[in-house]
């Protein structure tokens, strides 16, 4: 009953370094999401994937790339980290099918606390 | 203008009282409305959701939706110290199951 698993939990990067945040879900959910959470800003959507093989930009995609490797896994890559990307990153999944009338809530991972110095 | 607005708080209520948390949204195309609870240092967890105007009750929680006025609220009856957390309002647009979150209201329930 792992739900949504994110790795790593903590990371410190130097400006310009790259890294990939990993996310996997074992609930057979269709949709997966990456959010960042900053003080006073709430959760902001970076990218999402409505189904395996598809990805779309959210509110704040600049500086990030994503890969929906298969139905279970959705990774977030920072190619050249900047201090403005210091944040807590949450992966989430949902059983929703895009375009259906009924929305479903998210199941969130435990988060990755990223600091860029 | 942000899509979803919440008062950041903190909202302080005594144990046993009713806590009322409010959220307004800007897009009339919004379809679904969710409330999440987030304890400090933890990830958000779903409390309840509402689609239709009116009230929806689940245990000590009641969600209220007024689409004409574009607000949604969460009432917590018989508040407990364990309810102390930040409450996030999330609004979904156009059936894309893509949510916009408010910045959250911090609730403190005092014993």
GROMACS .gro file of C-alpha atoms in nm:
model
  228
    1UNK     CA    1   0.000   0.000   0.000
    2UNK     CA    2   0.278   0.241  -0.095
    3UNK     CA    3   0.057   0.486  -0.289
    4UNK     CA    4   0.279   0.753  -0.444
    5UNK     CA    5   0.650   0.727  -0.382
    6UNK     CA    6   0.887   1.017  -0.443
    7UNK     CA    7   1.263   1.015  -0.436
    8UNK     CA    8   1.473   1.175  -0.307
    9UNK     CA    9   1.315   1.334   0.001
   10UNK     CA   10   1.582   1.603   0.033
   11UNK     CA   11   1.834   1.743  -0.212
   12UNK     CA   12   2.078   2.032  -0.223
   13UNK     CA   13   2.202   2.142  -0.564
   14UNK     CA   14   2.443   2.404  -0.680
   15UNK     CA   15   2.325   2.655  -0.938
   16UNK     CA   16   2.356   2.505  -1.284
   17UNK     CA   17   2.348   2.142  -1.174
   18UNK     CA   18   2.086   1.906  -1.309
   19UNK     CA   19   1.879   1.641  -1.138
   20UNK     CA   20   1.573   1.423  -1.185
   21UNK     CA   21   1.299   1.379  -0.930
   22UNK     CA   22   1.140   1.039  -0.946
   23UNK     CA   23   0.777   0.953  -0.883
   24UNK     CA   24   0.599   0.618  -0.897
   25UNK     CA   25   0.244   0.516  -0.809
   26UNK     CA   26   0.107   0.168  -0.759
   27UNK     CA   27  -0.265   0.248  -0.773
   28UNK     CA   28  -0.304   0.206  -1.150
   29UNK     CA   29  -0.398   0.574  -1.177
   30UNK     CA   30  -0.427   0.736  -1.517
   31UNK     CA   31  -0.322   1.092  -1.441
   32UNK     CA   32  -0.006   1.214  -1.274
   33UNK     CA   33   0.107   1.563  -1.175
   34UNK     CA   34   0.401   1.763  -1.051
   35UNK     CA   35   0.342   2.059  -0.822
   36UNK     CA   36   0.572   2.293  -0.639
   37UNK     CA   37   0.480   2.454  -0.309
   38UNK     CA   38   0.629   2.782  -0.195
   39UNK     CA   39   0.539   2.987   0.114
   40UNK     CA   40   0.243   3.214   0.044
   41UNK     CA   41   0.207   3.080  -0.310
   42UNK     CA   42   0.027   2.756  -0.249
   43UNK     CA   43   0.063   2.461  -0.480
   44UNK     CA   44   0.138   2.546  -0.841
   45UNK     CA   45   0.114   2.296  -1.123
   46UNK     CA   46   0.435   2.243  -1.318
   47UNK     CA   47   0.341   1.965  -1.560
   48UNK     CA   48   0.085   1.693  -1.577
   49UNK     CA   49   0.024   1.374  -1.769
   50UNK     CA   50  -0.332   1.274  -1.843
   51UNK     CA   51  -0.229   0.930  -1.960
   52UNK     CA   52   0.075   0.723  -2.048
   53UNK     CA   53   0.260   0.886  -2.336
   54UNK     CA   54   0.113   1.235  -2.295
   55UNK     CA   55   0.238   1.537  -2.103
   56UNK     CA   56   0.120   1.897  -2.082
   57UNK     CA   57   0.240   2.218  -1.929
   58UNK     CA   58   0.088   2.361  -1.617
   59UNK     CA   59   0.116   2.708  -1.466
   60UNK     CA   60   0.493   2.721  -1.412
   61UNK     CA   61   0.672   2.487  -1.658
   62UNK     CA   62   0.977   2.700  -1.739
   63UNK     CA   63   1.303   2.536  -1.637
   64UNK     CA   64   1.151   2.188  -1.609
   65UNK     CA   65   1.099   1.884  -1.827
   66UNK     CA   66   0.900   1.570  -1.760
   67UNK     CA   67   0.878   1.212  -1.879
   68UNK     CA   68   0.587   0.974  -1.838
   69UNK     CA   69   0.794   0.660  -1.862
   70UNK     CA   70   0.501   0.424  -1.824
   71UNK     CA   71   0.170   0.424  -1.642
   72UNK     CA   72   0.341   0.403  -1.304
   73UNK     CA   73   0.625   0.652  -1.336
   74UNK     CA   74   0.642   1.027  -1.397
   75UNK     CA   75   0.974   1.204  -1.356
   76UNK     CA   76   1.060   1.573  -1.331
   77UNK     CA   77   1.395   1.700  -1.455
   78UNK     CA   78   1.572   2.024  -1.377
   79UNK     CA   79   1.831   2.074  -1.650
   80UNK     CA   80   2.011   2.373  -1.499
   81UNK     CA   81   1.896   2.443  -1.146
   82UNK     CA   82   1.842   2.801  -1.031
   83UNK     CA   83   1.787   2.941  -0.679
   84UNK     CA   84   1.430   3.029  -0.784
   85UNK     CA   85   1.363   2.655  -0.806
   86UNK     CA   86   1.419   2.611  -0.434
   87UNK     CA   87   1.089   2.467  -0.323
   88UNK     CA   88   0.903   2.161  -0.203
   89UNK     CA   89   0.799   1.942  -0.494
   90UNK     CA   90   0.499   1.714  -0.478
   91UNK     CA   91   0.404   1.441  -0.719
   92UNK     CA   92   0.039   1.342  -0.726
   93UNK     CA   93  -0.175   1.091  -0.907
   94UNK     CA   94  -0.545   1.054  -0.980
   95UNK     CA   95  -0.762   0.784  -1.128
   96UNK     CA   96  -0.940   1.048  -1.337
   97UNK     CA   97  -0.970   1.028  -1.710
   98UNK     CA   98  -0.933   1.368  -1.873
   99UNK     CA   99  -1.258   1.480  -2.027
  100UNK     CA  100  -1.481   1.274  -1.803
  101UNK     CA  101  -1.745   1.454  -1.604
  102UNK     CA  102  -1.634   1.342  -1.266
  103UNK     CA  103  -1.317   1.470  -1.112
  104UNK     CA  104  -1.121   1.270  -0.861
  105UNK     CA  105  -0.902   1.389  -0.583
  106UNK     CA  106  -0.530   1.353  -0.582
  107UNK     CA  107  -0.310   1.121  -0.386
  108UNK     CA  108   0.012   1.303  -0.306
  109UNK     CA  109   0.360   1.173  -0.252
  110UNK     CA  110   0.553   1.276   0.058
  111UNK     CA  111   0.741   1.552  -0.123
  112UNK     CA  112   1.097   1.643  -0.216
  113UNK     CA  113   1.253   1.938  -0.040
  114UNK     CA  114   1.496   2.094  -0.289
  115UNK     CA  115   1.742   2.370  -0.211
  116UNK     CA  116   1.945   2.534  -0.487
  117UNK     CA  117   2.243   2.735  -0.365
  118UNK     CA  118  -0.576   3.793  -0.995
  119UNK     CA  119  -0.521   3.448  -0.857
  120UNK     CA  120  -0.757   3.175  -0.963
  121UNK     CA  121  -0.827   3.070  -0.607
  122UNK     CA  122  -0.811   3.296  -0.302
  123UNK     CA  123  -0.798   3.201   0.063
  124UNK     CA  124  -0.733   3.400   0.375
  125UNK     CA  125  -0.394   3.283   0.499
  126UNK     CA  126  -0.496   3.311   0.864
  127UNK     CA  127  -0.412   3.193   1.115
  128UNK     CA  128  -0.767   3.125   1.218
  129UNK     CA  129  -0.783   3.045   1.587
  130UNK     CA  130  -1.083   2.869   1.741
  131UNK     CA  131  -1.132   2.705   2.081
  132UNK     CA  132  -1.171   2.332   2.106
  133UNK     CA  133  -1.531   2.228   2.042
  134UNK     CA  134  -1.617   2.534   1.834
  135UNK     CA  135  -1.707   2.549   1.465
  136UNK     CA  136  -1.425   2.650   1.234
  137UNK     CA  137  -1.530   2.818   0.911
  138UNK     CA  138  -1.283   2.828   0.621
  139UNK     CA  139  -1.359   3.020   0.305
  140UNK     CA  140  -1.238   3.016  -0.052
  141UNK     CA  141  -1.328   3.224  -0.356
  142UNK     CA  142  -1.250   3.146  -0.718
  143UNK     CA  143  -1.240   3.356  -1.030
  144UNK     CA  144  -1.343   3.129  -1.317
  145UNK     CA  145  -1.713   3.057  -1.361
  146UNK     CA  146  -1.617   2.750  -1.562
  147UNK     CA  147  -1.496   2.579  -1.248
  148UNK     CA  148  -1.661   2.242  -1.205
  149UNK     CA  149  -1.529   2.065  -0.900
  150UNK     CA  150  -1.411   2.185  -0.563
  151UNK     CA  151  -1.193   1.996  -0.323
  152UNK     CA  152  -1.065   2.054   0.027
  153UNK     CA  153  -0.729   1.919   0.142
  154UNK     CA  154  -0.569   1.923   0.485
  155UNK     CA  155  -0.193   1.963   0.518
  156UNK     CA  156  -0.008   1.917   0.843
  157UNK     CA  157   0.320   2.101   0.877
  158UNK     CA  158   0.595   1.927   0.683
  159UNK     CA  159   0.355   1.672   0.535
  160UNK     CA  160   0.178   1.627   0.205
  161UNK     CA  161  -0.182   1.734   0.144
  162UNK     CA  162  -0.454   1.479   0.208
  163UNK     CA  163  -0.803   1.488   0.064
  164UNK     CA  164  -1.086   1.571   0.304
  165UNK     CA  165  -1.386   1.605   0.077
  166UNK     CA  166  -1.517   1.742  -0.249
  167UNK     CA  167  -1.832   1.907  -0.377
  168UNK     CA  168  -1.975   1.958  -0.726
  169UNK     CA  169  -2.324   2.097  -0.676
  170UNK     CA  170  -2.457   2.408  -0.510
  171UNK     CA  171  -2.555   2.362  -0.150
  172UNK     CA  172  -2.413   2.168   0.141
  173UNK     CA  173  -2.240   1.833   0.160
  174UNK     CA  174  -2.172   1.672   0.496
  175UNK     CA  175  -1.915   1.411   0.586
  176UNK     CA  176  -1.880   1.346   0.957
  177UNK     CA  177  -1.769   1.667   1.130
  178UNK     CA  178  -1.699   1.834   0.795
  179UNK     CA  179  -1.946   2.026   0.579
  180UNK     CA  180  -1.857   2.172   0.243
  181UNK     CA  181  -2.072   2.453   0.107
  182UNK     CA  182  -2.076   2.569  -0.253
  183UNK     CA  183  -2.232   2.880  -0.404
  184UNK     CA  184  -2.149   2.901  -0.773
  185UNK     CA  185  -2.338   3.227  -0.825
  186UNK     CA  186  -2.117   3.399  -0.569
  187UNK     CA  187  -1.813   3.190  -0.661
  188UNK     CA  188  -1.724   3.075  -0.318
  189UNK     CA  189  -1.681   2.746  -0.142
  190UNK     CA  190  -1.642   2.696   0.231
  191UNK     CA  191  -1.553   2.423   0.475
  192UNK     CA  192  -1.708   2.400   0.820
  193UNK     CA  193  -1.548   2.186   1.087
  194UNK     CA  194  -1.780   2.112   1.378
  195UNK     CA  195  -1.656   2.022   1.725
  196UNK     CA  196  -1.304   2.131   1.632
  197UNK     CA  197  -1.023   1.931   1.788
  198UNK     CA  198  -0.657   2.023   1.842
  199UNK     CA  199  -0.577   1.749   1.588
  200UNK     CA  200  -0.759   1.960   1.327
  201UNK     CA  201  -0.484   2.221   1.354
  202UNK     CA  202  -0.335   2.229   1.004
  203UNK     CA  203  -0.340   2.427   0.684
  204UNK     CA  204  -0.651   2.376   0.472
  205UNK     CA  205  -0.615   2.402   0.097
  206UNK     CA  206  -0.898   2.476  -0.140
  207UNK     CA  207  -0.860   2.330  -0.490
  208UNK     CA  208  -1.070   2.420  -0.793
  209UNK     CA  209  -1.089   2.219  -1.113
  210UNK     CA  210  -1.161   2.373  -1.451
  211UNK     CA  211  -1.342   2.225  -1.748
  212UNK     CA  212  -1.322   1.858  -1.652
  213UNK     CA  213  -0.951   1.839  -1.713
  214UNK     CA  214  -0.891   1.710  -1.361
  215UNK     CA  215  -0.628   1.979  -1.333
  216UNK     CA  216  -0.659   2.174  -1.014
  217UNK     CA  217  -0.569   2.523  -0.908
  218UNK     CA  218  -0.492   2.549  -0.539
  219UNK     CA  219  -0.535   2.836  -0.301
  220UNK     CA  220  -0.244   2.923  -0.076
  221UNK     CA  221  -0.424   2.774   0.222
  222UNK     CA  222  -0.567   2.886   0.555
  223UNK     CA  223  -0.382   2.792   0.870
  224UNK     CA  224  -0.618   2.674   1.144
  225UNK     CA  225  -0.522   2.662   1.512
  226UNK     CA  226  -0.756   2.483   1.749
  227UNK     CA  227  -0.675   2.575   2.108
  228UNK     CA  228  -0.738   2.319   2.385
   0.00000   0.00000   0.00000
